[in-house]
Short mmCIF file of N, CA and C in Angstrom, two decimals:
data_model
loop_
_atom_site.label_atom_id
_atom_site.label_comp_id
_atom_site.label_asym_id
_atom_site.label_seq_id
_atom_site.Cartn_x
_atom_site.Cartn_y
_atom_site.Cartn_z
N UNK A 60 -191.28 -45.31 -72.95
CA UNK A 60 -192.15 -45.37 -71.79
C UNK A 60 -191.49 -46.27 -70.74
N UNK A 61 -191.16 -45.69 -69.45
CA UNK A 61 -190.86 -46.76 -68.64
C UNK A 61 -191.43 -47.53 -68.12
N UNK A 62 -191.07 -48.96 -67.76
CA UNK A 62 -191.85 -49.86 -67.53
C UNK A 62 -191.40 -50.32 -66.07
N UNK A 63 -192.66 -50.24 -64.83
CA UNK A 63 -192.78 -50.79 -63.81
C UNK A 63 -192.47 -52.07 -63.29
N UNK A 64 -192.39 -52.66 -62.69
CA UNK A 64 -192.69 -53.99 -61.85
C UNK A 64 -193.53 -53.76 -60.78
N UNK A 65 -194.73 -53.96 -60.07
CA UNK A 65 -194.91 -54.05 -58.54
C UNK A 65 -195.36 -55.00 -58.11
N UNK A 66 -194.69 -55.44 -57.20
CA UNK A 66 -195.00 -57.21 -55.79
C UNK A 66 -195.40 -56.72 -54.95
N UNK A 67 -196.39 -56.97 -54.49
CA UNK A 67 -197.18 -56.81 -53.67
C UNK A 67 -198.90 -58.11 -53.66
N UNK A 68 -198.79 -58.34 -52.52
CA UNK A 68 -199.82 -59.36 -52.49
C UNK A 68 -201.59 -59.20 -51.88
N UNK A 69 -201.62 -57.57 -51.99
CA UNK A 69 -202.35 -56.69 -51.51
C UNK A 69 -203.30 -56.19 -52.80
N UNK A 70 -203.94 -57.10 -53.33
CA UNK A 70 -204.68 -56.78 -54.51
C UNK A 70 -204.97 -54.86 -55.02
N UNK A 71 -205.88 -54.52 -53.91
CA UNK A 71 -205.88 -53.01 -53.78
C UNK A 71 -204.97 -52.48 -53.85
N UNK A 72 -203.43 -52.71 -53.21
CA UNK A 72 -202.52 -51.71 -53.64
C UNK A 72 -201.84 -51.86 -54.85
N UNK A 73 -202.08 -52.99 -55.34
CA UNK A 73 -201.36 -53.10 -56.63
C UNK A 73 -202.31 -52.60 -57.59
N UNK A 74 -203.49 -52.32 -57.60
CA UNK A 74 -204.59 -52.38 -58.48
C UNK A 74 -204.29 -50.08 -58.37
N UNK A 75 -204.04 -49.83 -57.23
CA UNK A 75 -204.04 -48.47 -57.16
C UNK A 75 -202.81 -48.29 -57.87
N UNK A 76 -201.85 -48.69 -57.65
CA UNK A 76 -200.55 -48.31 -57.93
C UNK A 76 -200.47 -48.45 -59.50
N UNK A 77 -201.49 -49.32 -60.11
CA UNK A 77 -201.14 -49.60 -61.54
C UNK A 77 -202.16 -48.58 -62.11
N UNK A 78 -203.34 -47.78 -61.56
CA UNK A 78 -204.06 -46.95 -61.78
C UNK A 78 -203.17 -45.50 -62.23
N UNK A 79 -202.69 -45.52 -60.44
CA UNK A 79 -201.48 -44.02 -60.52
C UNK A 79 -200.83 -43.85 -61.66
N UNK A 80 -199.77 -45.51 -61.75
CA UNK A 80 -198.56 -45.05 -63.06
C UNK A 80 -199.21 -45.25 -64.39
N UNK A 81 -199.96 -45.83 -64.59
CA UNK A 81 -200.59 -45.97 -66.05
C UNK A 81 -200.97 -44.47 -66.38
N UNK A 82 -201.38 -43.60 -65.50
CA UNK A 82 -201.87 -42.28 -65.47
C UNK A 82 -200.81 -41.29 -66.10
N UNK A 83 -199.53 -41.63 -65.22
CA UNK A 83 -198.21 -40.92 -65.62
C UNK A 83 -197.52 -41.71 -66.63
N UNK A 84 -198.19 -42.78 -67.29
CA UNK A 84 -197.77 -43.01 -68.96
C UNK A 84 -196.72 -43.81 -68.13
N UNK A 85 -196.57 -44.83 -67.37
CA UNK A 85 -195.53 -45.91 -67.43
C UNK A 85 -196.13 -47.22 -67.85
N UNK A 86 -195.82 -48.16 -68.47
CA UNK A 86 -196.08 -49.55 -68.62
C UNK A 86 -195.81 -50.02 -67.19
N UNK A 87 -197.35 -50.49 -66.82
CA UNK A 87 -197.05 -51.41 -65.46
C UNK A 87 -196.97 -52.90 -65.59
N UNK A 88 -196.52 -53.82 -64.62
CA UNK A 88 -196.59 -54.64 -64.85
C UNK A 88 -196.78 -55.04 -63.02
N UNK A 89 -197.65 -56.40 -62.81
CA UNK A 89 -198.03 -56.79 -61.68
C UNK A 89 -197.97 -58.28 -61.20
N UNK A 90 -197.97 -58.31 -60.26
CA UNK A 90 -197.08 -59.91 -59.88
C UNK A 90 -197.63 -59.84 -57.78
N UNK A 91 -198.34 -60.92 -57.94
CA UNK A 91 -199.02 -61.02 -56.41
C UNK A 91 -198.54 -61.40 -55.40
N UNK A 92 -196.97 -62.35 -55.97
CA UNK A 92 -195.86 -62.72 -55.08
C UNK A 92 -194.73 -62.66 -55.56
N UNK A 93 -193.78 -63.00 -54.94
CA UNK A 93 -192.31 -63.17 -55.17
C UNK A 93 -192.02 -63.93 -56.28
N UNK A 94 -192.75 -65.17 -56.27
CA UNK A 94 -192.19 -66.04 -57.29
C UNK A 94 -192.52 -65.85 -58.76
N UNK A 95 -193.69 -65.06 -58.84
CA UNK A 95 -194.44 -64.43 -60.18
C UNK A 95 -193.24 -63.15 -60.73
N UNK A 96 -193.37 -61.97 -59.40
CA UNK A 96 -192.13 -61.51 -59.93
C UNK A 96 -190.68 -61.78 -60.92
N UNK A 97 -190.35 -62.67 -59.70
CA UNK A 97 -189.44 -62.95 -60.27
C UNK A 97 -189.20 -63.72 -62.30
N UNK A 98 -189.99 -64.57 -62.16
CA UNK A 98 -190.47 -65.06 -63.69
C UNK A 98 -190.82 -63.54 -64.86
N UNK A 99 -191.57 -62.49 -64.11
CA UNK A 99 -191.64 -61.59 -65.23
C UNK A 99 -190.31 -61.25 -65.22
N UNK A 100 -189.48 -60.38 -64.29
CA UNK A 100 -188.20 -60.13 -64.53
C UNK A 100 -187.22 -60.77 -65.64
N UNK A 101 -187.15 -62.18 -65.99
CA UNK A 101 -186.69 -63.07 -66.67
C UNK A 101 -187.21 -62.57 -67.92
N UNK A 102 -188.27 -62.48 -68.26
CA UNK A 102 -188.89 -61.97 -69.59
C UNK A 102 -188.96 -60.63 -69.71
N UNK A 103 -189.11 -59.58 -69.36
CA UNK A 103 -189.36 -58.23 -69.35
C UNK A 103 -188.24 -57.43 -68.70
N UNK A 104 -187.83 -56.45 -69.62
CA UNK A 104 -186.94 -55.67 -69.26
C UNK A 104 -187.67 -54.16 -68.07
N UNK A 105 -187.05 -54.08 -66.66
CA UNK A 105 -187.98 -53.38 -65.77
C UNK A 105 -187.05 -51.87 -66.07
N UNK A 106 -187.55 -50.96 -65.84
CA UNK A 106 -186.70 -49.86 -65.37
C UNK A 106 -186.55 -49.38 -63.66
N UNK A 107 -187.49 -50.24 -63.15
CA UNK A 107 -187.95 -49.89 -61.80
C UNK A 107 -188.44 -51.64 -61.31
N UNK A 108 -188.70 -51.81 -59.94
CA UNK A 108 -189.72 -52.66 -59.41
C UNK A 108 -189.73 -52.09 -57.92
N UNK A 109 -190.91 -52.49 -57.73
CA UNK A 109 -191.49 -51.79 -56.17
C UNK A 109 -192.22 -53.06 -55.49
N UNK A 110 -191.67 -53.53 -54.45
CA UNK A 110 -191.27 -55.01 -53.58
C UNK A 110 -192.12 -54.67 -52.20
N UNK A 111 -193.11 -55.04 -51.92
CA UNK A 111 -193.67 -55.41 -50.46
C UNK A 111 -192.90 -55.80 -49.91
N UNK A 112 -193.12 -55.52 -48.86
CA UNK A 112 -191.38 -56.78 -47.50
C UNK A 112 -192.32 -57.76 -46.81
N UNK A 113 -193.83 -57.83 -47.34
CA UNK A 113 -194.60 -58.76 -46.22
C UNK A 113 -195.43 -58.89 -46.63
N UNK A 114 -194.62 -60.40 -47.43
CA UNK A 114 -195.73 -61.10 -48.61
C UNK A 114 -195.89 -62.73 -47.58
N UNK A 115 -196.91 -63.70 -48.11
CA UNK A 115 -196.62 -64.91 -47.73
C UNK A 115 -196.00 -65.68 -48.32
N UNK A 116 -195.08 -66.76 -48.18
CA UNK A 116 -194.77 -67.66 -48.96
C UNK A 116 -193.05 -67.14 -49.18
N UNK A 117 -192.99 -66.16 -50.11
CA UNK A 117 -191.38 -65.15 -50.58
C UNK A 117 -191.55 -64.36 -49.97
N UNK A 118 -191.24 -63.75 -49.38
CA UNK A 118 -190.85 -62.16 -48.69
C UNK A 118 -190.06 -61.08 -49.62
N UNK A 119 -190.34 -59.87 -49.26
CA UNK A 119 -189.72 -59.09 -50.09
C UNK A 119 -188.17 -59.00 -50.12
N UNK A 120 -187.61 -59.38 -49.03
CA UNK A 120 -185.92 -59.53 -49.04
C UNK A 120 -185.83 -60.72 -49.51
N UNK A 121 -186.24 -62.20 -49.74
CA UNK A 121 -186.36 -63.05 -50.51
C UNK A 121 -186.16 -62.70 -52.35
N UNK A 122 -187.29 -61.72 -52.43
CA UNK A 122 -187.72 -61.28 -53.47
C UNK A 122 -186.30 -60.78 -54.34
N UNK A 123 -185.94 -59.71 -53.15
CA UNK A 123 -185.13 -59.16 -53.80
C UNK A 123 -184.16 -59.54 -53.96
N UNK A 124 -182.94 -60.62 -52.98
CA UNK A 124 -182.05 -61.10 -53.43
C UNK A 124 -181.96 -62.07 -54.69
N UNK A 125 -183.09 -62.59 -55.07
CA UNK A 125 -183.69 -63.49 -56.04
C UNK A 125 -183.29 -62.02 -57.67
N UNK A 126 -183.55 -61.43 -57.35
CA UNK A 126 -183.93 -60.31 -58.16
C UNK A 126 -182.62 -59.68 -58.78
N UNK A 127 -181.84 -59.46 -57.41
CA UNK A 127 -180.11 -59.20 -57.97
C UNK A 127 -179.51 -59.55 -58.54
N UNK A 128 -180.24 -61.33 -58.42
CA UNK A 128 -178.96 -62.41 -59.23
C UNK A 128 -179.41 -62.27 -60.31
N UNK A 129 -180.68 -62.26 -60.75
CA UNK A 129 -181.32 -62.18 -61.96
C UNK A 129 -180.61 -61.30 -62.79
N UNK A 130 -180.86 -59.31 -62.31
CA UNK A 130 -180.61 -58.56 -62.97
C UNK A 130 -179.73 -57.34 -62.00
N UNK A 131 -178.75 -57.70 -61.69
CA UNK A 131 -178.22 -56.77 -60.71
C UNK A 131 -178.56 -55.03 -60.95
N UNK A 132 -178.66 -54.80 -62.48
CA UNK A 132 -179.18 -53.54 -62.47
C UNK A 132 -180.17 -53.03 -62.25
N UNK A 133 -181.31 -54.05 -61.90
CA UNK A 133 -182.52 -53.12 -61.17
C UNK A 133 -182.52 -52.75 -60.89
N UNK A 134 -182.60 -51.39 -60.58
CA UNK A 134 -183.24 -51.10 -59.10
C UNK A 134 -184.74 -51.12 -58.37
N UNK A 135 -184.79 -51.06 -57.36
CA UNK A 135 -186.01 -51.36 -56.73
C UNK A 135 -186.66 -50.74 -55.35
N UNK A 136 -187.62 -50.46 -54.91
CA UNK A 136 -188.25 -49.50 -54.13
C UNK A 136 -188.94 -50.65 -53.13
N UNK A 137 -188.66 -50.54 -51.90
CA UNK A 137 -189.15 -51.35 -50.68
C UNK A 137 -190.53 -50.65 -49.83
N UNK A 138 -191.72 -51.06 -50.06
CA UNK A 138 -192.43 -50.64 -49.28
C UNK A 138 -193.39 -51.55 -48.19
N UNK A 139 -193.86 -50.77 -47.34
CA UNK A 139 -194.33 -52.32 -46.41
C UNK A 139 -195.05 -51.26 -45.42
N UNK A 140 -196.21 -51.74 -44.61
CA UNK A 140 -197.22 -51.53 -43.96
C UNK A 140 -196.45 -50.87 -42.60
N UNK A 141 -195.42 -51.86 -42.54
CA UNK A 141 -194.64 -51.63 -40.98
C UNK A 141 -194.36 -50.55 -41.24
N UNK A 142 -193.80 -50.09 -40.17
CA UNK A 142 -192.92 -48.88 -40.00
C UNK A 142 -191.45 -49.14 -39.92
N UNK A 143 -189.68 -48.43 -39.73
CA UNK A 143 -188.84 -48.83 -39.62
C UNK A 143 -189.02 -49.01 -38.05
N UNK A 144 -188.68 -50.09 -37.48
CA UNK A 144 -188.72 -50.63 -36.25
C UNK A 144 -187.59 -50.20 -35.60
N UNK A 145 -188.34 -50.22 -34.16
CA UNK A 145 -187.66 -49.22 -33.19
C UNK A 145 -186.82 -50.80 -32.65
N UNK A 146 -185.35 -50.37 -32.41
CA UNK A 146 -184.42 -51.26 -31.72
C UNK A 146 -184.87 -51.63 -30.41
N UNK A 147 -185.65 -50.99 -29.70
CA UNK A 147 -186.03 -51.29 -28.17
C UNK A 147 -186.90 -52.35 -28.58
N UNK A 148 -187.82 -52.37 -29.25
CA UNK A 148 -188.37 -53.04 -29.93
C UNK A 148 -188.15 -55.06 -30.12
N UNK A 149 -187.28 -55.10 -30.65
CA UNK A 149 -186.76 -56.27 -30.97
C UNK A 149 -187.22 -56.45 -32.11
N UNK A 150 -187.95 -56.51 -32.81
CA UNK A 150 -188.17 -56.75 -33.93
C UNK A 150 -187.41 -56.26 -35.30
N UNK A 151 -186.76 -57.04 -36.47
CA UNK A 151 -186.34 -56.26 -37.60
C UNK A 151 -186.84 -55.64 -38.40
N UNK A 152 -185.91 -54.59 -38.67
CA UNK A 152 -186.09 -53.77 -39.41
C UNK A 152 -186.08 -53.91 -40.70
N UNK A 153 -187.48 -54.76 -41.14
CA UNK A 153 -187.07 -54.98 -43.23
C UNK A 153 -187.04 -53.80 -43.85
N UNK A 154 -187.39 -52.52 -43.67
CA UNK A 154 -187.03 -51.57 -44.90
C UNK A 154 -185.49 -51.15 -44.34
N UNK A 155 -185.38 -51.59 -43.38
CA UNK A 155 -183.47 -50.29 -43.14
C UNK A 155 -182.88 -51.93 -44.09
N UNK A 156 -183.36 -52.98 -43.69
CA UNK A 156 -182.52 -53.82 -44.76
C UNK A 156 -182.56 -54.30 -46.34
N UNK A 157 -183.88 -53.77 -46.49
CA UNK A 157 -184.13 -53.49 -48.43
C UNK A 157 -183.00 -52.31 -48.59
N UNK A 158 -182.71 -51.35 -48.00
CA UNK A 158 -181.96 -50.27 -47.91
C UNK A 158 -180.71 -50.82 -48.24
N UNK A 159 -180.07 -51.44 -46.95
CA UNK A 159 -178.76 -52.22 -47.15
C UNK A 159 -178.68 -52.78 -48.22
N UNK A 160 -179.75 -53.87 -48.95
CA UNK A 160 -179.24 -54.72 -50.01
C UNK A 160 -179.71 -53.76 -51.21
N UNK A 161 -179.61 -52.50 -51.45
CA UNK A 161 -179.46 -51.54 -52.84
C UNK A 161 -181.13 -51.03 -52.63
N UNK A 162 -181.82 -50.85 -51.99
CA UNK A 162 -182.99 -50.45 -52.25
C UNK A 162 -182.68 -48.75 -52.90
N UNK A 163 -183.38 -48.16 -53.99
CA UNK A 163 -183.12 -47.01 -54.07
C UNK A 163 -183.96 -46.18 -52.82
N UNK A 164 -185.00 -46.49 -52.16
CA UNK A 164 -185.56 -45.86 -51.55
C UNK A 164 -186.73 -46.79 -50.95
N UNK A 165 -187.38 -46.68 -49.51
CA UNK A 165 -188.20 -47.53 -48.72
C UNK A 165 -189.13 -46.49 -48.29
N UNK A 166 -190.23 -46.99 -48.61
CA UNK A 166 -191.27 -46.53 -48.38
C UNK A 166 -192.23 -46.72 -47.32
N UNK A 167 -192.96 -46.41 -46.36
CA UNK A 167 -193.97 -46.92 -45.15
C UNK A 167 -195.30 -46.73 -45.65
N UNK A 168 -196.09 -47.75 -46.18
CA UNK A 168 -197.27 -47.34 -46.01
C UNK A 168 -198.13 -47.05 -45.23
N UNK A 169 -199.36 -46.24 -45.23
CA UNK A 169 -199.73 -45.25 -46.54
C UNK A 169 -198.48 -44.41 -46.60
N UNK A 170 -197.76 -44.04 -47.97
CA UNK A 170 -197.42 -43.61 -48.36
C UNK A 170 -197.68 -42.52 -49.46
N UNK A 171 -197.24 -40.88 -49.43
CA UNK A 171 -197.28 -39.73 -50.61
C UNK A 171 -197.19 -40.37 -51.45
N UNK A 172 -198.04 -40.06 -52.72
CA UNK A 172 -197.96 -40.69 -53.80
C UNK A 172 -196.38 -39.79 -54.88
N UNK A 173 -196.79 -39.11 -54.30
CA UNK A 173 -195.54 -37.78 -54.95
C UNK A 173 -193.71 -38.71 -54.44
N UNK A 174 -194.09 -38.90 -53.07
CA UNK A 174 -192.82 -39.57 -52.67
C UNK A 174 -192.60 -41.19 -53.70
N UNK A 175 -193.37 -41.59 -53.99
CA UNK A 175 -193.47 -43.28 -54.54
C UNK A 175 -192.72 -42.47 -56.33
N UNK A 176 -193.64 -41.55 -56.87
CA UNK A 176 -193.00 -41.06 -57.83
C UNK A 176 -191.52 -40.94 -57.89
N UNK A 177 -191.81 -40.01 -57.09
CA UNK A 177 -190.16 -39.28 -57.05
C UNK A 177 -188.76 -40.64 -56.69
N UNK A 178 -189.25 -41.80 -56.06
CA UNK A 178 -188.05 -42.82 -55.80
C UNK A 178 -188.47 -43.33 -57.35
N UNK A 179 -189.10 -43.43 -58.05
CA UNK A 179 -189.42 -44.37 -59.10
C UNK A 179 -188.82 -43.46 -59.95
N UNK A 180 -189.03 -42.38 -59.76
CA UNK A 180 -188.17 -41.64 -61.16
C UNK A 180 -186.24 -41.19 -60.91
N UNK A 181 -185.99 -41.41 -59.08
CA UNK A 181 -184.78 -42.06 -58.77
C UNK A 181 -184.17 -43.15 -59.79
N UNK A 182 -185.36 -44.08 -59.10
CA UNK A 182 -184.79 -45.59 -59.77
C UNK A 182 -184.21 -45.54 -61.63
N UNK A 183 -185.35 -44.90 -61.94
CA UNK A 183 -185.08 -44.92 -63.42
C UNK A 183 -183.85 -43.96 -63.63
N UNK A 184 -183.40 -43.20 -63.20
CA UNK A 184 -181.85 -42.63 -63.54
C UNK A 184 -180.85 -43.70 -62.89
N UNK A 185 -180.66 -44.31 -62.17
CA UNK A 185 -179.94 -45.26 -61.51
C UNK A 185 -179.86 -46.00 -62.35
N UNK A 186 -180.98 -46.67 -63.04
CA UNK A 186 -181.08 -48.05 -64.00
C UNK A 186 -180.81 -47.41 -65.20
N UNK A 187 -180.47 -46.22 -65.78
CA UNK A 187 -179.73 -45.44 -66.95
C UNK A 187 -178.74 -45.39 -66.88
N UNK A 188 -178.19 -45.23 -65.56
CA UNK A 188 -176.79 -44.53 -65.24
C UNK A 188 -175.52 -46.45 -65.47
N UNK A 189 -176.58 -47.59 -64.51
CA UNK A 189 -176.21 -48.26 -64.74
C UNK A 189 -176.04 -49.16 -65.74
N UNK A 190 -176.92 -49.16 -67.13
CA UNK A 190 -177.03 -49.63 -68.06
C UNK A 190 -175.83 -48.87 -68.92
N UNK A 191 -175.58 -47.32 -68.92
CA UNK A 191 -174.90 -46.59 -69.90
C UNK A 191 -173.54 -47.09 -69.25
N UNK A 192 -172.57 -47.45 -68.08
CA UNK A 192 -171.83 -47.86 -67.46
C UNK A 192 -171.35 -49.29 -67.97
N UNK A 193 -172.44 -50.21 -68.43
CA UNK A 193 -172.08 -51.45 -68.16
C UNK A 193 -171.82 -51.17 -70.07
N UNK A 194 -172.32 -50.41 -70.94
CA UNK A 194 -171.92 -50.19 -72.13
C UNK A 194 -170.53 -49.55 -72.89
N UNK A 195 -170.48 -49.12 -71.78
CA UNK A 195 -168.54 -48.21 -71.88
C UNK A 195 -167.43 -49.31 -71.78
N UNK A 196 -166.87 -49.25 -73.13
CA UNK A 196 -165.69 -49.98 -73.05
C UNK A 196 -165.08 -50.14 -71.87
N UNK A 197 -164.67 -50.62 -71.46
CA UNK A 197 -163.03 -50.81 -70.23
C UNK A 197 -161.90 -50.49 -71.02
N UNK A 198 -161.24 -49.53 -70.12
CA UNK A 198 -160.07 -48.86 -70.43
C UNK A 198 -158.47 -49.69 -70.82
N UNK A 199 -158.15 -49.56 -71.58
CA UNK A 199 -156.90 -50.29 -71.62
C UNK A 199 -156.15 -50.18 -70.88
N UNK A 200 -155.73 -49.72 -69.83
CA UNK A 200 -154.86 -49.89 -68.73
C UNK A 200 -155.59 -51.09 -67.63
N UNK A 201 -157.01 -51.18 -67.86
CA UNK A 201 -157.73 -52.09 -66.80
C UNK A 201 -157.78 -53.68 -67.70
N UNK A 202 -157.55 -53.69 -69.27
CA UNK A 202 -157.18 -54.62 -69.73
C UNK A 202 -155.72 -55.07 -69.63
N UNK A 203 -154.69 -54.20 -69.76
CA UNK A 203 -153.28 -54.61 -69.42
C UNK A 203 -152.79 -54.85 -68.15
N UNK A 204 -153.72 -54.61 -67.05
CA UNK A 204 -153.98 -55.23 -65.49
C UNK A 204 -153.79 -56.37 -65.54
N UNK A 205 -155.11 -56.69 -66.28
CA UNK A 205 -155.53 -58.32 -65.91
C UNK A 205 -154.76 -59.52 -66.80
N UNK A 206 -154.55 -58.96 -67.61
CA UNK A 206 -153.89 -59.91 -68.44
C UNK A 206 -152.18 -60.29 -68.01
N UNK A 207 -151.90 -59.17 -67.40
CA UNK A 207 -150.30 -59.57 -66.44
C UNK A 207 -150.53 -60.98 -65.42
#
């Protein structure tokens, strides 16, 4: 069964979101800020986590660089109320930059629930692909590299 993460400090959306995936048979797990997150991560192995960008206190790019160092193979899904912000604008753009720092996919809320699926079941081949990767020997020509 795969197991969730979601940060979010939005009681209702975390309370829906753990409704949805419990439905589709994932182990959820829930965390109201950044810093809670991060502590389950430490204990619980995620296949996924899904990061607000506009929390108080940690922020979700907070969150997530916190999150890399932890477990660089996460992957993780950026969602946030904003929209991607228009450059005329002035304001930044936190999901084009959850994007930049490995987001598998950024979400705008309200968001398709079908779309939140479909990056979460992204994420979980990513976090396979990268786990089966980090299990493969290294090649002996990449050991007789380093050792010169």
């Amino acid at each position: 069964m795969p197991t969730v993460l979601i940060i979010d400090d939005d009681f209702a959306t975390r309370a829906a979101l753990e409704t949805l995936l419990k439905k589709k048979r994932f182990c959820v797990f829930l965390a109201p800020d950044g810093p809670t997150g991060i502590r389950l991560l430490g204990s619980v192995s995620f296949d996924a986590v899904v990061i607000d960008m506009f929390m108080p206190g940690m922020d979700g790019l907070a969150t997530i660089r916190e999150l890399i160092k932890i477990d660089p193979t996460v992957p993780f899904i950026a969602i946030s109320g904003y929209a991607f912000t228009d450059k005329k604008q002035g304001a930044p753009d936190f999901l084009g930059m959850a994007i930049k720092l490995g987001a598998t996919a950024a979400l705008q809320k309200p968001f398709d629930l079908l779309d939140l699926l479909e990056a979460i079941d992204q994420a979980i081949e990513v976090r396979q692909r990268l786990l089966t990767e980090a299990r493969q020997p290294r090649s002996a020509s990449n050991s007789v590299r380093r050792a010169s």
